[in-house]
Coordinates of C-alpha atoms in Angstrom, one line a residue:
M213 CA -36.9 -18.5 -9.5
A214 CA -36.9 -22.2 -9.0
S215 CA -33.5 -22.4 -10.7
S216 CA -32.1 -19.8 -8.3
S217 CA -33.3 -21.8 -5.3
K218 CA -31.8 -25.0 -6.7
T219 CA -28.5 -23.2 -7.2
S220 CA -28.5 -22.0 -3.6
R221 CA -29.2 -25.5 -2.3
K222 CA -26.4 -26.8 -4.4
S223 CA -24.0 -24.1 -3.1
S224 CA -25.0 -25.0 0.5
R225 CA -24.3 -28.7 -0.1
K226 CA -20.9 -27.8 -1.7
F227 CA -19.9 -25.9 1.5
Q228 CA -21.0 -28.9 3.6
D229 CA -18.9 -31.2 1.5
E230 CA -15.7 -29.1 2.1
P231 CA -13.3 -30.3 4.9
A232 CA -14.5 -29.1 8.2
L233 CA -13.0 -25.8 9.3
A234 CA -13.4 -24.2 12.7
A235 CA -16.2 -21.6 12.8
N236 CA -16.3 -20.2 16.3
V237 CA -18.4 -16.9 16.1
S238 CA -17.0 -15.7 19.4
A239 CA -13.3 -16.5 19.3
G240 CA -11.3 -13.6 18.0
A241 CA -14.3 -11.2 17.4
I242 CA -12.1 -8.3 18.4
P243 CA -11.4 -5.1 16.3
A244 CA -7.8 -4.9 15.1
E245 CA -7.4 -1.5 16.9
E246 CA -7.6 -3.3 20.2
L247 CA -4.3 -5.0 19.5
R248 CA -2.5 -1.7 19.2
Q249 CA 0.5 -1.2 21.5
S250 CA 3.8 0.5 21.2
F251 CA 6.9 -1.2 19.8
P252 CA 10.3 -1.1 21.6
K253 CA 13.0 1.1 20.0
L254 CA 15.3 -1.5 18.5
R255 CA 17.7 0.5 16.3
L256 CA 17.8 -2.0 13.5
A257 CA 18.2 -1.5 9.8
I258 CA 14.4 -2.1 9.8
D259 CA 12.2 -1.2 12.7
P260 CA 8.6 -2.1 13.4
P261 CA 6.0 -1.4 12.2
Y262 CA 7.2 -2.5 8.7
P263 CA 4.7 -3.5 6.0
P264 CA 5.3 -7.1 4.9
A265 CA 5.4 -8.2 1.3
E266 CA 1.9 -9.3 0.1
A267 CA 0.7 -11.8 -2.5
K268 CA -1.7 -11.4 -5.4
A269 CA -4.4 -14.1 -5.6
V270 CA -4.3 -16.1 -8.9
A271 CA -6.1 -19.2 -10.2
E272 CA -3.2 -21.5 -10.8
I273 CA 0.3 -22.2 -9.6
P274 CA 2.7 -20.5 -12.1
A275 CA 4.7 -23.2 -14.0
E276 CA 7.4 -21.3 -15.8
P277 CA 11.0 -21.2 -14.4
G278 CA 12.0 -18.5 -11.9
W279 CA 9.6 -19.2 -9.1
L280 CA 10.1 -20.5 -5.6
Y281 CA 7.1 -22.4 -4.1
E282 CA 6.2 -22.4 -0.4
P283 CA 3.3 -23.8 1.6
K284 CA 0.6 -21.2 2.5
W285 CA 0.2 -21.7 6.2
D286 CA -3.1 -21.2 8.0
G287 CA -1.9 -18.9 10.7
F288 CA -0.9 -15.3 11.6
R289 CA 1.6 -13.6 9.4
C290 CA 4.4 -12.3 11.6
L291 CA 7.6 -10.3 11.3
A292 CA 10.1 -11.1 14.1
F293 CA 12.6 -8.4 15.2
R294 CA 15.5 -8.9 17.6
H295 CA 18.2 -6.6 18.8
G296 CA 20.2 -7.8 21.8
D297 CA 17.7 -8.7 24.6
E298 CA 14.7 -7.0 22.9
V299 CA 12.3 -9.0 20.7
A300 CA 9.2 -7.6 18.9
L301 CA 6.6 -9.6 17.0
Q302 CA 4.5 -7.7 14.4
S303 CA 1.3 -8.7 12.6
K304 CA 0.6 -8.2 8.9
A305 CA -1.5 -5.1 9.9
G306 CA 1.4 -3.7 11.9
Q307 CA 0.2 -4.6 15.4
P308 CA 2.4 -6.0 18.2
L309 CA 1.8 -9.7 18.9
G310 CA 4.4 -10.4 21.5
R311 CA 2.1 -10.3 24.5
Y312 CA -0.1 -12.9 22.9
F313 CA 2.7 -15.4 22.2
P314 CA 5.2 -15.2 25.1
E315 CA 6.6 -18.6 24.3
L316 CA 7.8 -17.4 20.9
V317 CA 9.4 -14.3 22.4
E318 CA 11.2 -16.6 24.8
A319 CA 12.2 -19.0 22.0
L320 CA 13.6 -16.1 19.8
L321 CA 15.6 -14.8 22.7
E322 CA 17.2 -18.2 23.1
L323 CA 18.5 -18.3 19.5
P324 CA 22.3 -17.7 19.3
A325 CA 21.8 -14.8 16.8
R326 CA 21.2 -11.6 18.7
T327 CA 20.3 -9.5 15.7
F328 CA 17.8 -10.3 12.9
V329 CA 14.5 -9.4 11.2
M330 CA 12.6 -12.5 9.9
D331 CA 9.3 -12.9 8.0
G332 CA 7.2 -16.0 8.8
E333 CA 4.0 -17.4 10.1
I334 CA 2.7 -18.2 13.6
V335 CA 0.8 -21.5 13.6
I336 CA -0.4 -23.9 16.2
F337 CA -0.3 -27.6 15.3
E338 CA -3.0 -30.0 16.6
H339 CA -0.2 -32.1 18.0
S340 CA 0.6 -29.2 20.4
R341 CA -2.2 -30.5 22.7
T342 CA -0.4 -33.8 23.2
G343 CA 3.0 -32.3 23.6
V344 CA 4.4 -34.4 20.7
Q345 CA 6.8 -32.5 18.5
P346 CA 7.4 -33.4 14.9
S347 CA 10.9 -33.7 13.4
H348 CA 10.1 -30.8 11.0
R349 CA 12.4 -31.8 8.1
T350 CA 9.9 -32.0 5.2
L351 CA 6.4 -30.7 4.6
E352 CA 4.9 -34.0 5.6
D353 CA 6.5 -33.6 9.0
F354 CA 4.7 -30.2 9.4
S355 CA 1.4 -31.3 7.9
E356 CA -0.2 -32.8 11.0
G357 CA -3.2 -30.4 11.0
L358 CA -3.3 -26.7 12.0
D359 CA -5.5 -25.3 14.7
F360 CA -6.5 -21.8 13.8
D361 CA -9.1 -21.6 16.5
A362 CA -6.4 -22.1 19.1
L363 CA -4.6 -19.0 17.6
L364 CA -7.7 -16.9 18.0
Q365 CA -8.1 -18.0 21.6
R366 CA -4.8 -16.2 22.3
I367 CA -6.2 -12.8 21.3
H368 CA -7.5 -12.1 24.8
P369 CA -7.0 -9.3 27.3
A370 CA -6.3 -11.6 30.3
A371 CA -2.5 -12.2 30.7
S372 CA -3.3 -15.3 32.9
R373 CA -5.3 -16.9 30.2
I374 CA -2.5 -16.3 27.6
K375 CA 0.1 -17.7 29.9
R376 CA -2.0 -20.9 30.4
L377 CA -2.7 -21.3 26.7
A378 CA 1.0 -20.8 25.9
G379 CA 1.7 -23.9 28.0
E380 CA -1.2 -26.0 26.8
T381 CA -1.1 -25.2 23.1
P382 CA 2.3 -23.6 22.3
A383 CA 2.7 -21.8 19.0
T384 CA 5.4 -22.4 16.4
Y385 CA 7.1 -19.8 14.2
L386 CA 7.8 -21.0 10.6
V387 CA 10.4 -18.7 8.9
F388 CA 10.4 -18.1 5.2
D389 CA 12.4 -14.9 4.7
L390 CA 15.3 -13.0 6.2
L391 CA 15.2 -9.2 6.0
V392 CA 18.1 -8.3 8.3
N393 CA 20.9 -10.8 9.0
D394 CA 22.8 -11.4 12.2
R395 CA 25.4 -8.8 11.3
G396 CA 22.7 -6.2 11.0
K397 CA 22.8 -6.0 7.2
R398 CA 19.5 -5.1 5.5
L399 CA 18.7 -7.7 2.8
T400 CA 15.5 -6.4 1.4
E401 CA 17.1 -5.0 -1.8
E402 CA 18.6 -8.4 -2.6
P403 CA 16.8 -10.9 -4.8
L404 CA 14.9 -13.8 -3.1
S405 CA 17.4 -16.3 -4.5
A406 CA 20.1 -14.6 -2.4
R407 CA 17.9 -14.1 0.7
R408 CA 16.8 -17.7 0.7
M409 CA 20.4 -18.9 0.7
A410 CA 21.2 -16.5 3.5
L411 CA 18.2 -17.8 5.4
Q412 CA 19.2 -21.4 5.0
D413 CA 22.6 -20.5 6.5
F414 CA 20.9 -18.5 9.2
A415 CA 18.6 -21.4 10.1
E416 CA 21.6 -23.1 11.8
N417 CA 20.5 -20.8 14.7
F418 CA 17.2 -22.8 14.9
R419 CA 18.9 -26.1 15.9
G420 CA 17.7 -27.2 19.2
S421 CA 14.7 -24.9 19.2
D422 CA 11.3 -26.6 19.4
R423 CA 9.4 -23.4 18.5
V424 CA 11.3 -21.9 15.5
Y425 CA 11.7 -23.7 12.2
L426 CA 12.7 -23.1 8.6
S427 CA 9.6 -23.3 6.4
P428 CA 10.0 -25.7 3.5
A429 CA 10.4 -24.4 -0.1
T430 CA 11.0 -25.9 -3.5
S431 CA 11.6 -24.8 -7.1
D432 CA 9.8 -28.0 -8.4
H433 CA 6.4 -27.3 -9.8
S434 CA 5.2 -30.9 -9.4
T435 CA 6.0 -30.7 -5.7
A436 CA 4.0 -27.5 -5.3
Q437 CA 1.0 -29.2 -7.0
R438 CA 1.4 -32.1 -4.6
W439 CA 1.3 -29.7 -1.7
M440 CA -2.0 -28.3 -3.0
R441 CA -3.5 -31.8 -3.2
Q442 CA -2.4 -32.9 0.3
G443 CA -3.5 -29.6 1.8
A444 CA -7.1 -30.8 2.2
A445 CA -6.0 -33.4 4.7
S446 CA -3.4 -31.3 6.6
G447 CA -5.1 -27.9 6.8
L448 CA -2.6 -26.1 4.6
D449 CA -4.2 -23.0 3.1
G450 CA -2.6 -23.4 -0.4
V451 CA 0.7 -22.5 -2.1
V452 CA 2.6 -19.3 -2.4
A453 CA 4.9 -18.7 -5.4
K454 CA 7.6 -16.1 -5.2
R455 CA 9.8 -14.6 -7.9
L456 CA 13.4 -15.6 -7.3
N457 CA 14.8 -12.5 -9.0
C458 CA 12.6 -10.1 -7.0
E459 CA 13.6 -7.9 -4.1
Y460 CA 11.5 -7.9 -0.9
T461 CA 8.4 -5.9 -2.0
S462 CA 7.3 -4.3 1.3
G463 CA 3.6 -3.5 1.3
D464 CA 3.3 -4.6 -2.4
R465 CA 1.9 -7.6 -4.3
T466 CA 4.2 -7.6 -7.3
G467 CA 6.7 -10.2 -6.0
M468 CA 4.6 -13.2 -5.2
V469 CA 1.2 -14.8 -5.9
K470 CA -1.0 -17.2 -3.9
V471 CA -3.2 -20.0 -4.8
K472 CA -5.7 -21.0 -2.1
R473 CA -7.1 -24.4 -1.7
I474 CA -10.6 -23.1 -1.1
R475 CA -11.9 -19.7 -2.3
T476 CA -12.1 -17.3 0.7
A477 CA -12.1 -13.5 1.2
D478 CA -11.5 -11.3 4.2
C479 CA -14.4 -9.0 4.4
V480 CA -15.5 -6.1 6.6
V481 CA -18.9 -6.7 8.4
G482 CA -20.6 -3.4 7.4
G483 CA -24.0 -4.2 8.7
F484 CA -26.5 -7.0 9.6
R485 CA -30.1 -8.0 9.4
W486 CA -32.2 -9.3 12.2
A487 CA -33.9 -12.7 11.7
Q488 CA -37.6 -12.4 10.9
K489 CA -38.4 -14.2 14.1
G490 CA -36.7 -14.7 17.5
G491 CA -34.9 -11.4 17.8
E492 CA -31.5 -12.9 16.8
V493 CA -29.1 -12.0 14.0
G494 CA -30.3 -13.3 10.6
S495 CA -27.4 -12.4 8.4
L496 CA -24.1 -10.5 8.3
L497 CA -23.7 -8.0 5.4
L498 CA -20.2 -8.1 3.9
G499 CA -18.1 -5.4 2.4
L500 CA -14.9 -4.9 0.4
F501 CA -13.2 -1.6 -0.4
N502 CA -13.2 -0.6 -4.0
Q503 CA -10.4 1.3 -5.7
A504 CA -11.9 4.6 -4.7
G505 CA -11.6 3.6 -1.0
Q506 CA -15.4 3.1 -0.5
L507 CA -16.8 0.1 1.1
D508 CA -19.1 -1.8 -1.3
H509 CA -21.7 -4.3 -0.1
V510 CA -20.7 -7.5 -1.9
G511 CA -22.8 -10.2 -0.2
F512 CA -24.1 -11.8 3.0
S513 CA -23.5 -14.7 5.3
S514 CA -26.3 -16.5 7.1
S515 CA -24.8 -19.9 7.6
F516 CA -25.3 -19.9 11.4
N517 CA -27.1 -22.2 13.7
R518 CA -29.4 -21.0 16.5
E519 CA -26.7 -20.9 19.2
D520 CA -24.3 -19.0 16.9
R521 CA -27.0 -16.4 16.2
K522 CA -27.3 -15.7 19.9
K523 CA -23.6 -15.3 20.2
L524 CA -23.4 -13.0 17.2
K525 CA -26.0 -10.7 18.8
A526 CA -23.5 -10.0 21.6
V527 CA -20.7 -9.4 19.0
V528 CA -22.5 -7.0 16.7
T529 CA -24.9 -5.0 18.8
P530 CA -22.2 -2.9 20.6
L531 CA -20.9 -1.9 17.1
I532 CA -24.2 -0.5 15.7
A533 CA -23.6 2.9 14.3
E534 CA -25.7 5.7 15.8
G535 CA -26.0 9.5 15.6
N536 CA -23.2 11.2 13.7
E537 CA -21.6 7.8 13.1
L538 CA -24.3 7.2 10.5
N539 CA -22.9 9.9 8.3
S540 CA -19.3 8.7 8.7
S541 CA -17.4 6.7 6.0
D542 CA -16.2 4.5 8.9
A543 CA -19.7 2.8 9.3
G544 CA -22.1 1.0 7.0
F545 CA -21.4 1.1 3.3
S546 CA -19.9 4.2 1.7
G547 CA -20.1 2.7 -1.7
K548 CA -22.7 0.3 -3.0
A549 CA -25.3 -0.3 -0.2
P550 CA -27.6 -3.3 0.5
G551 CA -30.9 -3.0 -1.4
G552 CA -34.4 -3.1 0.0
P553 CA -37.3 -5.4 -0.9
S554 CA -37.6 -6.7 -4.5
R555 CA -39.9 -9.0 -6.4
W556 CA -37.7 -11.9 -5.3
T557 CA -38.1 -11.1 -1.6
T558 CA -39.8 -13.8 0.4
A559 CA -42.2 -13.1 3.3
D560 CA -39.9 -14.6 5.8
R561 CA -36.9 -12.4 4.9
N562 CA -36.2 -9.2 6.8
T563 CA -35.0 -6.6 4.4
E564 CA -34.2 -3.9 6.9
W565 CA -30.5 -3.6 7.9
L566 CA -28.5 -1.9 10.5
P567 CA -25.0 -0.3 9.8
L568 CA -22.0 -1.3 11.9
K569 CA -18.9 0.6 12.6
H570 CA -15.9 -0.8 10.6
K571 CA -14.4 -2.9 13.4
L572 CA -14.9 -6.6 12.5
V573 CA -13.0 -8.5 9.8
G574 CA -14.0 -12.0 9.0
E575 CA -12.9 -14.7 6.6
F576 CA -15.7 -16.1 4.4
Q577 CA -15.8 -19.0 2.0
F578 CA -17.5 -18.4 -1.4
D579 CA -18.2 -20.3 -4.6
H580 CA -18.5 -17.6 -7.2
F581 CA -17.9 -13.8 -7.5
S582 CA -19.1 -11.8 -10.4
G583 CA -20.7 -8.5 -11.1
G584 CA -19.2 -7.0 -8.0
R585 CA -20.7 -9.4 -5.5
F586 CA -20.8 -13.0 -4.2
R587 CA -23.4 -14.7 -6.3
H588 CA -24.7 -16.9 -3.4
G589 CA -24.5 -16.8 0.3
T590 CA -21.1 -17.2 1.9
K591 CA -19.9 -19.4 4.7
F592 CA -18.3 -17.8 7.8
L593 CA -15.0 -19.4 8.7
R594 CA -13.4 -17.3 11.4
W595 CA -12.7 -13.7 12.6
R596 CA -9.4 -12.1 11.6
P597 CA -8.5 -9.7 14.4
E598 CA -4.9 -9.3 13.1
K599 CA -6.2 -7.6 9.9
R600 CA -7.3 -4.0 9.6
P601 CA -10.6 -3.3 7.8
E602 CA -8.9 -1.2 5.1
Q603 CA -6.8 -4.3 4.1
C604 CA -10.0 -5.9 2.8
G605 CA -10.0 -4.8 -0.8
I606 CA -11.9 -6.0 -3.9
D607 CA -8.6 -7.1 -5.4
Q608 CA -8.9 -10.3 -3.3
V609 CA -11.7 -11.6 -5.6
A610 CA -11.9 -9.4 -8.7
N611 CA -10.1 -10.3 -11.8
R612 CA -8.3 -13.4 -10.4
Q613 CA -6.3 -14.6 -13.4
K614 CA -3.5 -16.9 -14.5
T615 CA -0.1 -15.4 -14.2

C-alpha cells in the first residue's frame, strides 16, 4: 500500500515537471452537438460533411523509406471548402466552424483560387496577441508557441465576442493536404506523393495572405526527430507520418500514424464523484468506447484546485442523468462501471458516483495504461468541444506499438 502511494506521488511530480499547458476548466466546456449547423450546398466533388483521414497512435516515428513527416499542430483539425463566393469550414467531427473563425472565412475568400477542398489545422499563435506575423518559411518560423486556450475561447454563442476575439487573437490555417484542386478535380484517390506536389503548386495562392500557409513537411527522419525534441519549447503536439504511396483514407487510420510528445487521450466524462467535504466536485470519471461500442470506465482525474472544483460544479451538474436517462446507453458507463468501496478505500474518499449524459469530451494526460485503465490519476488539459463522444475509442491508448 505504501508502494502504491509512493507511485502516485511520483506520478503527480511527473505531471508537474511537464511543460505548462493551459487547463481552463470552463473554456470550451460545450457539448459537440451545440456546434451543429447546416452547411451550404457547394456542388463540389466533395461536399461537407466529409470524414477526414485519421492517424493511428504509435510509440516511435517510423524510420523506413516511404513516409512523409509533418508537425502535429496543437489546434482544431479543419477541412476548408470553397466554391465561388461560398466557404465552409468543417471540424474533424463534421461540425461547421465558419461562424467561430470569420477571419479565416474572409482569408479563404481572398485567395485567387475560387474552387478547392483543403485539409489542415486551425491554430492561434501566441504572437497573435502582439500583432507580429512570422515569415512562415520553416518550422522554426511557425514554432513561436501555440495558444489552444485562445481557440477554445472562440467556441461561444455570442457573435460579438467572436468578432472581438477574431481581431484580438486572429487564427491561422495551416494546410497539409489538397483534396479538390482549383479545377474542381477530386484528388483523394491519388497517392500522397502526387497530392503533396499538387498542394505545393496550389500554395502559390497563399502568397500575400497572413492567415493561410502551407504546413511544413519533410521526408528526412532526422528532421522529424528534431521536431519532436523542439516541440517541448514550441507547443507542437508531436509528429505525424503519412505513407507517400497511400490515397486519402477518409475516416480511416490506415494511411498515417502519429507520435505525441506527451501521452494524452480524449475521454468522455461519464460521471463524477463529489468531494468528501465542501460540496464541490472531487473527481471526474473517464470513459473510452470499447470495440463493442460500450463506454468503459478507464480512470479518473482529480488534479483540480479549489477554484477549479467550484467551476466544474457548474459544468457537470446540468448534465447529471436522471429518470429514464439512467437506463440509456448515452449516460454513465454502458461497459465497465466504476467500483464501490474496497479494502484500499480511505476514509476521506467518497465512493458514490453520479452518471453524466455523454456530452463532454476532454483531453487528459496520463503516464501509463494497462489492464484496460489508466494506472494512476490523470491530469486534465482542456475540453475538446470539436470532438464527438463516440470518437473517443480505446484504440487511442490500447496496443500502442511500433510500426
